Structures are given as C-alpha cells and as structure tokens.
Amino acid sequence: MPSQEIRFTAGEVELAGTLTLPDGEARWPAALLLPSLLPRDRDGRFDRTRHPGWFAEGAAPGLLGRLAEALAARGVASFRWDKRGCGVSGGEWETTGLFTLVDDARDAVAVLRGQDAVDPARVGLVGHGEGAWIALSVAAADPAIGPLTLVGAPARGLRDVLRRAVSERARRRLGNDPEPAHPLVAVLDRALEELIERAERGELAMTIHLPDGPVTLGLAAWEQGFRISDRALATLQERSVTIVHGAADAWVDPEEGPLLEAALADRSAPRRIVVLGSGHELAEAPDTVLRDLAADLAARLQPRRLPTVLLSIGLR
C-alpha cells in the first residue's frame, strides 16, 4: 500500500504526518487518526524521539499505524501525524493546550480533504483516548465529517478519569501488571492531585521532576480536559459512532463506555465493542480485531453533503 509523507502548517508550526492509501487508482473514502494522551508519534506510540527517558523501552506497535494498514486493506485512505513537539513535528507538547490540538486536527482534515486520491465527502474520524475528545470536538463543528470510531474514550471529565486510572495502576502494581513502568506516568501519578489543584486555581504551569531533569507543563490542556467531558460533546453528534474499549484498560476504565453510549443514544444509535484481554493501546488485540474495526468504519463511510464553502474551493 502506498504512503506519502505530508507536512502542513498548523498555526505557527509545521506538523509532519503520513497519508496511507489503498492500492490502485480511485478517490477513496478516508479517516483521520487521532492519538491518545501524552506525547505520541504518528503511529500512536509514546514518543521517544523528542522525549527520551520519559517512557520505558519495548512498547508494542502503535494502534494508529496498525489501523492505517487495516483501513487501506479495506479501501480506506488515512492520515496520521506526529503531535506537536513529537517525532519530527514542530512545537512543544509540554505547553500545547487541548484547543490547540483541536485546531491542529481541523487543519489536518483540510489537508486530507485536499488530497487528489481522497473523496472529501467521505471522511471520518478515529479518536484514541484524548483523540476521542478531539474527534468529538471537530465533528461537532463540521457537519461534513462522517462516522466516528472512538477507542478508549472517556465519558467524564479528565479529572475523574485520571483519578480512577491512578488508583487502578496502583492496584495493579500490587499484582502482576504487564504494562511497562513509564517514568513520566509514575511522576504524573504521584503529582496528580497537585496538578489538579494548580490547574483549577488557574495557574499557568507546573514543574515536574523526571529522572533526567525537570519538565515544565503548561496547565491549560489539563484544565480544559477537566471542564469539558466527552459525554457533553456527545450530545452534539448526529452521525454514526462506534465505541471501542479494551476490557483491561488501565487508563480509561471500560465502565466509561456505557456512559458515553448513553449520552450518544438519542442521536447516534452507537455501537459498542469490548475487546477482551486488551488494554488502552489494544496492543494485545489480534490483527483480526483491527480488520473488523476497519471494516466497520469502511461500511459507515457514506457520502455527506459538503458545506458551500468547501464546494466553492473545488472540493467535489
């Protein structure tokens, strides 16, 4: 399957990503792939290029890279990129707010729609964790966005989700937790209550101390996540949604799935899938599961009416 490196301008920085196309010549339906929380590269893996020492070695292949291959095999193009300050993208992850990440995703949608091999009337979103919040935000403001697939999506605000995740990881450390002990995650778990307090007081930044030195985090992204939940954003959706959760997710409790499903039920008739034996990254899921998720999205990528402003610039 062919792939292309694409660089695009988002605000004041240049971001870099990969467009993956199915084999053959056509105008393909397409999906934008949005990564989860913390520094991530375009494949959805924790970023070790720009953040060495933050994460343990030996992590599994990224979910978004696996999905891109599965989607291409089902005749769906996809675009994914390194988050700000990650991989080869410009900017700084540490000081980027959630609303800026939403703007980046909107710019990426425009890039995807502008590709000659993409049908701009058939574009959907796949959001993983934090990316689900971003996907819901982008879709709420863009009626031409088609179906959504939300993987490991929280229903409640980030404050509640993180507190439960910290407790779950502490419980698992007493047993046999297969997840690597990431230095950044350990520090954030210990500092979470202070981070919440500082963000809610309106402080702009907080310094945490990793083994290789201090890191100053901007608190805007955290405070935004505390205030606006996926469940609230779900009430703005009128499109097909599939909710996917790993049954062993230690980041976003699987019980968030039914809450999000209920919030979507009136308008979206969502489908919910639980992947047994898998955590937040779905790393344990066999390729057959990824192929099924790709087939599910491909079947839902029906044409949607493009706004007049898009038709006026030649997207047909």
PDB file of C-alpha atoms in Angstrom, residues 29-297:
ATOM      1  CA  PRO A  29     -13.044   7.379   1.474  1.00  0.00           C
ATOM      2  CA  ALA A  30     -10.705   8.430   4.258  1.00  0.00           C
ATOM      3  CA  ALA A  31     -10.205   8.648   8.001  1.00  0.00           C
ATOM      4  CA  LEU A  32      -8.210  10.997  10.199  1.00  0.00           C
ATOM      5  CA  LEU A  33      -6.451   9.106  13.008  1.00  0.00           C
ATOM      6  CA  LEU A  34      -6.082  10.953  16.344  1.00  0.00           C
ATOM      7  CA  PRO A  35      -3.741   9.696  19.105  1.00  0.00           C
ATOM      8  CA  SER A  36      -4.245   9.311  22.845  1.00  0.00           C
ATOM      9  CA  LEU A  37      -2.905  11.281  25.817  1.00  0.00           C
ATOM     10  CA  LEU A  38       0.791  12.145  26.412  1.00  0.00           C
ATOM     11  CA  PRO A  39       3.480  12.654  23.747  1.00  0.00           C
ATOM     12  CA  ARG A  40       2.747  10.377  20.776  1.00  0.00           C
ATOM     13  CA  ASP A  41       4.153   9.865  17.314  1.00  0.00           C
ATOM     14  CA  ARG A  42       2.053   9.419  14.186  1.00  0.00           C
ATOM     15  CA  ASP A  43       1.684   5.667  14.741  1.00  0.00           C
ATOM     16  CA  GLY A  44       0.211   6.281  18.195  1.00  0.00           C
ATOM     17  CA  ARG A  45       3.314   5.131  20.079  1.00  0.00           C
ATOM     18  CA  PHE A  46       4.771   7.029  23.020  1.00  0.00           C
ATOM     19  CA  ASP A  47       7.285   9.479  21.560  1.00  0.00           C
ATOM     20  CA  ARG A  48      10.874   8.626  22.425  1.00  0.00           C
ATOM     21  CA  THR A  49      12.403  10.720  19.632  1.00  0.00           C
ATOM     22  CA  ARG A  50      11.841  14.081  21.300  1.00  0.00           C
ATOM     23  CA  HIS A  51      11.235  12.755  24.817  1.00  0.00           C
ATOM     24  CA  PRO A  52      13.991  10.260  25.577  1.00  0.00           C
ATOM     25  CA  GLY A  53      13.801   8.802  29.044  1.00  0.00           C
ATOM     26  CA  TRP A  54      10.113   9.604  29.503  1.00  0.00           C
ATOM     27  CA  PHE A  55       8.883   6.144  28.524  1.00  0.00           C
ATOM     28  CA  ALA A  56      10.055   2.563  29.034  1.00  0.00           C
ATOM     29  CA  GLU A  57      11.552   0.677  26.112  1.00  0.00           C
ATOM     30  CA  GLY A  58       9.898  -2.220  24.385  1.00  0.00           C
ATOM     31  CA  ALA A  59       6.417  -0.824  23.867  1.00  0.00           C
ATOM     32  CA  ALA A  60       4.043  -2.502  21.431  1.00  0.00           C
ATOM     33  CA  PRO A  61       3.414  -1.244  17.883  1.00  0.00           C
ATOM     34  CA  GLY A  62       1.239   1.867  17.749  1.00  0.00           C
ATOM     35  CA  LEU A  63      -2.508   1.450  17.384  1.00  0.00           C
ATOM     36  CA  LEU A  64      -2.815   4.126  14.684  1.00  0.00           C
ATOM     37  CA  GLY A  65      -0.138   2.560  12.487  1.00  0.00           C
ATOM     38  CA  ARG A  66      -1.906  -0.792  12.718  1.00  0.00           C
ATOM     39  CA  LEU A  67      -5.262   0.806  11.922  1.00  0.00           C
ATOM     40  CA  ALA A  68      -3.848   2.638   8.893  1.00  0.00           C
ATOM     41  CA  GLU A  69      -2.781  -0.680   7.374  1.00  0.00           C
ATOM     42  CA  ALA A  70      -6.096  -2.350   8.178  1.00  0.00           C
ATOM     43  CA  LEU A  71      -8.061   0.564   6.704  1.00  0.00           C
ATOM     44  CA  ALA A  72      -6.029   0.590   3.486  1.00  0.00           C
ATOM     45  CA  ALA A  73      -6.761  -3.124   3.040  1.00  0.00           C
ATOM     46  CA  ARG A  74     -10.489  -2.234   3.243  1.00  0.00           C
ATOM     47  CA  GLY A  75     -10.217   0.549   0.656  1.00  0.00           C
ATOM     48  CA  VAL A  76      -9.976   3.475   3.087  1.00  0.00           C
ATOM     49  CA  ALA A  77      -7.216   6.094   2.994  1.00  0.00           C
ATOM     50  CA  SER A  78      -5.980   7.589   6.264  1.00  0.00           C
ATOM     51  CA  PHE A  79      -3.853  10.427   7.573  1.00  0.00           C
ATOM     52  CA  ARG A  80      -1.982  10.494  10.880  1.00  0.00           C
ATOM     53  CA  TRP A  81       0.713  12.830  12.149  1.00  0.00           C
ATOM     54  CA  ASP A  82       3.219  13.412  14.933  1.00  0.00           C
ATOM     55  CA  LYS A  83       1.644  15.527  17.692  1.00  0.00           C
ATOM     56  CA  ARG A  84       3.134  18.951  18.374  1.00  0.00           C
ATOM     57  CA  GLY A  85       6.607  18.586  19.809  1.00  0.00           C
ATOM     58  CA  CYS A  86       6.745  14.865  18.947  1.00  0.00           C
ATOM     59  CA  GLY A  87       8.565  12.951  16.221  1.00  0.00           C
ATOM     60  CA  VAL A  88       9.562  15.450  13.551  1.00  0.00           C
ATOM     61  CA  SER A  89       6.689  17.902  14.104  1.00  0.00           C
ATOM     62  CA  GLY A  90       7.389  21.395  15.349  1.00  0.00           C
ATOM     63  CA  GLY A  91       6.157  22.975  18.545  1.00  0.00           C
ATOM     64  CA  GLU A  92       6.218  21.775  22.156  1.00  0.00           C
ATOM     65  CA  TRP A  93       3.985  19.081  23.573  1.00  0.00           C
ATOM     66  CA  GLU A  94       4.534  20.321  27.127  1.00  0.00           C
ATOM     67  CA  THR A  95       2.812  23.686  26.583  1.00  0.00           C
ATOM     68  CA  THR A  96       0.143  22.780  23.998  1.00  0.00           C
ATOM     69  CA  GLY A  97      -3.492  23.162  25.057  1.00  0.00           C
ATOM     70  CA  LEU A  98      -6.322  20.839  24.050  1.00  0.00           C
ATOM     71  CA  PHE A  99      -7.999  23.552  21.996  1.00  0.00           C
ATOM     72  CA  THR A 100      -4.780  23.925  20.003  1.00  0.00           C
ATOM     73  CA  LEU A 101      -4.806  20.176  19.343  1.00  0.00           C
ATOM     74  CA  VAL A 102      -8.389  20.536  18.104  1.00  0.00           C
ATOM     75  CA  ASP A 103      -7.254  23.293  15.726  1.00  0.00           C
ATOM     76  CA  ASP A 104      -4.435  21.036  14.513  1.00  0.00           C
ATOM     77  CA  ALA A 105      -6.961  18.299  13.780  1.00  0.00           C
ATOM     78  CA  ARG A 106      -9.163  20.711  11.843  1.00  0.00           C
ATOM     79  CA  ASP A 107      -6.167  21.748   9.759  1.00  0.00           C
ATOM     80  CA  ALA A 108      -5.383  18.069   9.172  1.00  0.00           C
ATOM     81  CA  VAL A 109      -8.972  17.441   7.991  1.00  0.00           C
ATOM     82  CA  ALA A 110      -8.483  20.201   5.408  1.00  0.00           C
ATOM     83  CA  VAL A 111      -5.209  18.593   4.297  1.00  0.00           C
ATOM     84  CA  LEU A 112      -6.890  15.198   3.969  1.00  0.00           C
ATOM     85  CA  ARG A 113      -9.856  16.539   2.027  1.00  0.00           C
ATOM     86  CA  GLY A 114      -7.486  18.318  -0.360  1.00  0.00           C
ATOM     87  CA  GLN A 115      -5.714  15.145  -1.495  1.00  0.00           C
ATOM     88  CA  ASP A 116      -6.464  14.123  -5.086  1.00  0.00           C
ATOM     89  CA  ALA A 117      -6.888  10.486  -4.039  1.00  0.00           C
ATOM     90  CA  VAL A 118      -9.452  11.291  -1.312  1.00  0.00           C
ATOM     91  CA  ASP A 119     -13.206  11.757  -1.664  1.00  0.00           C
ATOM     92  CA  PRO A 120     -13.836  14.807   0.567  1.00  0.00           C
ATOM     93  CA  ALA A 121     -17.490  13.850   1.043  1.00  0.00           C
ATOM     94  CA  ARG A 122     -16.494  10.583   2.746  1.00  0.00           C
ATOM     95  CA  VAL A 123     -14.184  11.500   5.633  1.00  0.00           C
ATOM     96  CA  GLY A 124     -14.488  10.036   9.128  1.00  0.00           C
ATOM     97  CA  LEU A 125     -12.511  10.243  12.363  1.00  0.00           C
ATOM     98  CA  VAL A 126     -10.851   7.667  14.597  1.00  0.00           C
ATOM     99  CA  GLY A 127     -10.012   9.013  18.048  1.00  0.00           C
ATOM    100  CA  HIS A 128      -7.992   7.131  20.668  1.00  0.00           C
ATOM    101  CA  GLY A 129      -8.284   8.274  24.302  1.00  0.00           C
ATOM    102  CA  GLU A 130      -7.618  12.021  24.251  1.00  0.00           C
ATOM    103  CA  GLY A 131      -8.083  11.778  20.491  1.00  0.00           C
ATOM    104  CA  ALA A 132     -11.717  10.797  21.071  1.00  0.00           C
ATOM    105  CA  TRP A 133     -12.295  14.142  22.859  1.00  0.00           C
ATOM    106  CA  ILE A 134     -10.689  15.888  19.886  1.00  0.00           C
ATOM    107  CA  ALA A 135     -12.689  13.858  17.358  1.00  0.00           C
ATOM    108  CA  LEU A 136     -15.966  14.750  19.082  1.00  0.00           C
ATOM    109  CA  SER A 137     -14.941  18.422  19.193  1.00  0.00           C
ATOM    110  CA  VAL A 138     -14.027  18.530  15.495  1.00  0.00           C
ATOM    111  CA  ALA A 139     -17.153  16.658  14.411  1.00  0.00           C
ATOM    112  CA  ALA A 140     -19.456  18.905  16.452  1.00  0.00           C
ATOM    113  CA  ALA A 141     -18.375  21.916  14.369  1.00  0.00           C
ATOM    114  CA  ASP A 142     -18.115  20.204  10.961  1.00  0.00           C
ATOM    115  CA  PRO A 143     -21.329  18.673   9.560  1.00  0.00           C
ATOM    116  CA  ALA A 144     -19.418  17.161   6.636  1.00  0.00           C
ATOM    117  CA  ILE A 145     -17.492  14.828   8.949  1.00  0.00           C
ATOM    118  CA  GLY A 146     -18.847  11.305   8.656  1.00  0.00           C
ATOM    119  CA  PRO A 147     -18.666   8.370  11.065  1.00  0.00           C
ATOM    120  CA  LEU A 148     -16.616   8.266  14.245  1.00  0.00           C
ATOM    121  CA  THR A 149     -14.757   5.391  15.864  1.00  0.00           C
ATOM    122  CA  LEU A 150     -13.828   6.173  19.481  1.00  0.00           C
ATOM    123  CA  VAL A 151     -11.251   3.863  21.095  1.00  0.00           C
ATOM    124  CA  GLY A 152     -10.684   4.001  24.847  1.00  0.00           C
ATOM    125  CA  ALA A 153     -12.844   7.111  25.086  1.00  0.00           C
ATOM    126  CA  PRO A 154     -13.715   8.624  28.465  1.00  0.00           C
ATOM    127  CA  ALA A 155     -17.244   9.821  29.146  1.00  0.00           C
ATOM    128  CA  ARG A 156     -16.491  12.037  32.136  1.00  0.00           C
ATOM    129  CA  GLY A 157     -14.025  14.872  32.554  1.00  0.00           C
ATOM    130  CA  LEU A 158     -10.292  14.264  32.598  1.00  0.00           C
ATOM    131  CA  ARG A 159     -10.034  14.889  36.366  1.00  0.00           C
ATOM    132  CA  ASP A 160     -12.269  11.932  37.236  1.00  0.00           C
ATOM    133  CA  VAL A 161     -10.777   9.660  34.595  1.00  0.00           C
ATOM    134  CA  LEU A 162      -7.202  10.309  35.728  1.00  0.00           C
ATOM    135  CA  ARG A 163      -8.011   9.787  39.398  1.00  0.00           C
ATOM    136  CA  ARG A 164      -9.559   6.409  38.650  1.00  0.00           C
ATOM    137  CA  ALA A 165      -6.625   5.479  36.412  1.00  0.00           C
ATOM    138  CA  VAL A 166      -4.111   6.321  39.154  1.00  0.00           C
ATOM    139  CA  SER A 167      -5.997   4.073  41.579  1.00  0.00           C
ATOM    140  CA  GLU A 168      -6.182   1.255  39.052  1.00  0.00           C
ATOM    141  CA  ARG A 169      -2.478   1.405  38.251  1.00  0.00           C
ATOM    142  CA  ALA A 170      -1.660   1.405  41.982  1.00  0.00           C
ATOM    143  CA  ARG A 171      -3.813  -1.696  42.434  1.00  0.00           C
ATOM    144  CA  ARG A 172      -2.143  -3.445  39.524  1.00  0.00           C
ATOM    145  CA  ARG A 173       1.331  -2.712  40.818  1.00  0.00           C
ATOM    146  CA  LEU A 174       0.459  -4.916  43.786  1.00  0.00           C
ATOM    147  CA  GLY A 175      -0.175  -7.773  41.370  1.00  0.00           C
ATOM    148  CA  ASN A 176       1.340  -8.653  38.027  1.00  0.00           C
ATOM    149  CA  ASP A 177       0.911  -5.589  35.843  1.00  0.00           C
ATOM    150  CA  PRO A 178       2.182  -6.278  32.303  1.00  0.00           C
ATOM    151  CA  GLU A 179       2.351  -2.586  31.358  1.00  0.00           C
ATOM    152  CA  PRO A 180       5.861  -1.084  31.338  1.00  0.00           C
ATOM    153  CA  ALA A 181       6.670   1.320  34.174  1.00  0.00           C
ATOM    154  CA  HIS A 182       6.938   4.600  32.273  1.00  0.00           C
ATOM    155  CA  PRO A 183       8.895   7.261  34.217  1.00  0.00           C
ATOM    156  CA  LEU A 184       6.592  10.064  33.074  1.00  0.00           C
ATOM    157  CA  VAL A 185       3.467   8.153  34.086  1.00  0.00           C
ATOM    158  CA  ALA A 186       4.889   7.358  37.539  1.00  0.00           C
ATOM    159  CA  VAL A 187       5.698  11.037  38.153  1.00  0.00           C
ATOM    160  CA  LEU A 188       2.298  12.221  36.928  1.00  0.00           C
ATOM    161  CA  ASP A 189       0.516   9.683  39.102  1.00  0.00           C
ATOM    162  CA  ARG A 190       2.306  10.996  42.205  1.00  0.00           C
ATOM    163  CA  ALA A 191       1.738  14.628  41.230  1.00  0.00           C
ATOM    164  CA  LEU A 192      -1.850  14.333  40.014  1.00  0.00           C
ATOM    165  CA  GLU A 193      -3.646  15.940  42.957  1.00  0.00           C
ATOM    166  CA  GLU A 194      -1.248  18.888  42.987  1.00  0.00           C
ATOM    167  CA  LEU A 195      -1.647  19.233  39.211  1.00  0.00           C
ATOM    168  CA  ILE A 196      -5.441  19.250  39.533  1.00  0.00           C
ATOM    169  CA  GLU A 197      -5.351  21.834  42.320  1.00  0.00           C
ATOM    170  CA  ARG A 198      -2.969  24.137  40.458  1.00  0.00           C
ATOM    171  CA  ALA A 199      -4.932  23.882  37.190  1.00  0.00           C
ATOM    172  CA  GLU A 200      -8.238  24.603  38.890  1.00  0.00           C
ATOM    173  CA  ARG A 201      -6.689  27.657  40.592  1.00  0.00           C
ATOM    174  CA  GLY A 202      -5.841  28.973  37.142  1.00  0.00           C
ATOM    175  CA  GLU A 203      -2.067  28.591  37.410  1.00  0.00           C
ATOM    176  CA  LEU A 204      -0.383  28.541  34.025  1.00  0.00           C
ATOM    177  CA  ALA A 205       2.372  25.986  34.584  1.00  0.00           C
ATOM    178  CA  MET A 206       3.755  23.338  36.916  1.00  0.00           C
ATOM    179  CA  THR A 207       7.213  21.786  37.044  1.00  0.00           C
ATOM    180  CA  ILE A 208       7.566  18.040  37.499  1.00  0.00           C
ATOM    181  CA  HIS A 209      10.854  16.221  38.020  1.00  0.00           C
ATOM    182  CA  LEU A 210      11.784  13.277  35.835  1.00  0.00           C
ATOM    183  CA  PRO A 211      14.954  11.192  36.327  1.00  0.00           C
ATOM    184  CA  ASP A 212      16.687  13.113  33.528  1.00  0.00           C
ATOM    185  CA  GLY A 213      15.665  16.583  34.748  1.00  0.00           C
ATOM    186  CA  PRO A 214      12.767  18.991  35.394  1.00  0.00           C
ATOM    187  CA  VAL A 215       9.922  19.465  32.898  1.00  0.00           C
ATOM    188  CA  THR A 216       7.532  22.418  32.946  1.00  0.00           C
ATOM    189  CA  LEU A 217       3.989  21.520  31.901  1.00  0.00           C
ATOM    190  CA  GLY A 218       1.514  24.096  30.681  1.00  0.00           C
ATOM    191  CA  LEU A 219      -1.721  23.570  32.617  1.00  0.00           C
ATOM    192  CA  ALA A 220      -4.164  24.867  30.000  1.00  0.00           C
ATOM    193  CA  ALA A 221      -4.679  21.466  28.351  1.00  0.00           C
ATOM    194  CA  TRP A 222      -5.308  19.780  31.671  1.00  0.00           C
ATOM    195  CA  GLU A 223      -7.780  22.425  32.846  1.00  0.00           C
ATOM    196  CA  GLN A 224      -9.653  22.256  29.536  1.00  0.00           C
ATOM    197  CA  GLY A 225      -9.939  18.497  29.888  1.00  0.00           C
ATOM    198  CA  PHE A 226     -11.235  18.835  33.435  1.00  0.00           C
ATOM    199  CA  ARG A 227     -14.054  21.160  32.343  1.00  0.00           C
ATOM    200  CA  ILE A 228     -15.358  19.590  29.128  1.00  0.00           C
ATOM    201  CA  SER A 229     -16.256  15.904  29.027  1.00  0.00           C
ATOM    202  CA  ASP A 230     -16.762  13.567  26.102  1.00  0.00           C
ATOM    203  CA  ARG A 231     -20.269  12.970  27.437  1.00  0.00           C
ATOM    204  CA  ALA A 232     -21.116  16.650  26.964  1.00  0.00           C
ATOM    205  CA  LEU A 233     -19.622  16.690  23.464  1.00  0.00           C
ATOM    206  CA  ALA A 234     -21.557  13.520  22.599  1.00  0.00           C
ATOM    207  CA  THR A 235     -24.858  15.387  22.857  1.00  0.00           C
ATOM    208  CA  LEU A 236     -23.787  17.465  19.825  1.00  0.00           C
ATOM    209  CA  GLN A 237     -23.313  14.484  17.490  1.00  0.00           C
ATOM    210  CA  GLU A 238     -25.656  13.388  14.699  1.00  0.00           C
ATOM    211  CA  ARG A 239     -23.641  10.724  12.942  1.00  0.00           C
ATOM    212  CA  SER A 240     -22.739   7.067  13.203  1.00  0.00           C
ATOM    213  CA  VAL A 241     -20.485   6.247  16.187  1.00  0.00           C
ATOM    214  CA  THR A 242     -18.729   3.047  17.231  1.00  0.00           C
ATOM    215  CA  ILE A 243     -17.282   2.914  20.763  1.00  0.00           C
ATOM    216  CA  VAL A 244     -14.384   0.508  21.328  1.00  0.00           C
ATOM    217  CA  HIS A 245     -12.825  -0.357  24.686  1.00  0.00           C
ATOM    218  CA  GLY A 246     -10.155  -2.744  25.821  1.00  0.00           C
ATOM    219  CA  ALA A 247     -11.592  -4.771  28.688  1.00  0.00           C
ATOM    220  CA  ALA A 248      -8.322  -4.400  30.644  1.00  0.00           C
ATOM    221  CA  ASP A 249      -7.833  -0.655  30.025  1.00  0.00           C
ATOM    222  CA  ALA A 250      -5.920   0.867  32.965  1.00  0.00           C
ATOM    223  CA  TRP A 251      -6.097   4.411  31.557  1.00  0.00           C
ATOM    224  CA  VAL A 252      -9.803   4.847  30.825  1.00  0.00           C
ATOM    225  CA  ASP A 253     -11.996   2.456  32.777  1.00  0.00           C
ATOM    226  CA  PRO A 254     -14.200   0.312  30.490  1.00  0.00           C
ATOM    227  CA  GLU A 255     -17.207   1.496  32.516  1.00  0.00           C
ATOM    228  CA  GLU A 256     -16.837   4.814  30.695  1.00  0.00           C
ATOM    229  CA  GLY A 257     -18.108   3.065  27.549  1.00  0.00           C
ATOM    230  CA  PRO A 258     -21.735   2.585  28.663  1.00  0.00           C
ATOM    231  CA  LEU A 259     -21.839   6.187  29.962  1.00  0.00           C
ATOM    232  CA  LEU A 260     -20.705   7.511  26.588  1.00  0.00           C
ATOM    233  CA  GLU A 261     -23.096   5.164  24.781  1.00  0.00           C
ATOM    234  CA  ALA A 262     -25.999   6.520  26.821  1.00  0.00           C
ATOM    235  CA  ALA A 263     -25.041  10.119  26.006  1.00  0.00           C
ATOM    236  CA  LEU A 264     -24.957   9.286  22.290  1.00  0.00           C
ATOM    237  CA  ALA A 265     -28.058   7.106  22.217  1.00  0.00           C
ATOM    238  CA  ASP A 266     -30.679   9.747  21.365  1.00  0.00           C
ATOM    239  CA  ARG A 267     -28.968  10.936  18.178  1.00  0.00           C
ATOM    240  CA  SER A 268     -26.327   8.462  17.064  1.00  0.00           C
ATOM    241  CA  ALA A 269     -27.531   4.910  17.854  1.00  0.00           C
ATOM    242  CA  PRO A 270     -23.958   3.949  18.762  1.00  0.00           C
ATOM    243  CA  ARG A 271     -22.449   0.500  18.536  1.00  0.00           C
ATOM    244  CA  ARG A 272     -20.205  -0.586  21.427  1.00  0.00           C
ATOM    245  CA  ILE A 273     -17.394  -3.142  21.140  1.00  0.00           C
ATOM    246  CA  VAL A 274     -15.389  -4.552  24.051  1.00  0.00           C
ATOM    247  CA  VAL A 275     -12.046  -6.155  23.151  1.00  0.00           C
ATOM    248  CA  LEU A 276     -11.323  -8.864  25.691  1.00  0.00           C
ATOM    249  CA  GLY A 277      -7.805  -9.145  27.089  1.00  0.00           C
ATOM    250  CA  SER A 278      -6.693  -5.783  25.722  1.00  0.00           C
ATOM    251  CA  GLY A 279      -5.553  -2.595  27.434  1.00  0.00           C
ATOM    252  CA  HIS A 280      -5.784   1.031  26.353  1.00  0.00           C
ATOM    253  CA  GLU A 281      -3.474   0.575  23.355  1.00  0.00           C
ATOM    254  CA  LEU A 282      -5.288  -2.559  22.089  1.00  0.00           C
ATOM    255  CA  ALA A 283      -1.750  -3.941  21.763  1.00  0.00           C
ATOM    256  CA  GLU A 284      -2.918  -7.400  22.756  1.00  0.00           C
ATOM    257  CA  ALA A 285      -5.692  -7.432  20.159  1.00  0.00           C
ATOM    258  CA  PRO A 286      -5.003  -9.733  17.186  1.00  0.00           C
ATOM    259  CA  ASP A 287      -4.947  -8.319  13.665  1.00  0.00           C
ATOM    260  CA  THR A 288      -8.409  -9.785  13.093  1.00  0.00           C
ATOM    261  CA  VAL A 289      -9.828  -7.262  15.589  1.00  0.00           C
ATOM    262  CA  LEU A 290      -8.158  -4.367  13.760  1.00  0.00           C
ATOM    263  CA  ARG A 291      -9.504  -5.694  10.466  1.00  0.00           C
ATOM    264  CA  ASP A 292     -13.010  -5.857  11.943  1.00  0.00           C
ATOM    265  CA  LEU A 293     -12.755  -2.263  13.190  1.00  0.00           C
ATOM    266  CA  ALA A 294     -11.564  -1.156   9.744  1.00  0.00           C
ATOM    267  CA  ALA A 295     -14.439  -2.981   8.060  1.00  0.00           C
ATOM    268  CA  ASP A 296     -16.922  -1.404  10.477  1.00  0.00           C
ATOM    269  CA  LEU A 297     -15.692   2.108   9.666  1.00  0.00           C
TER     270      LEU A 297
END
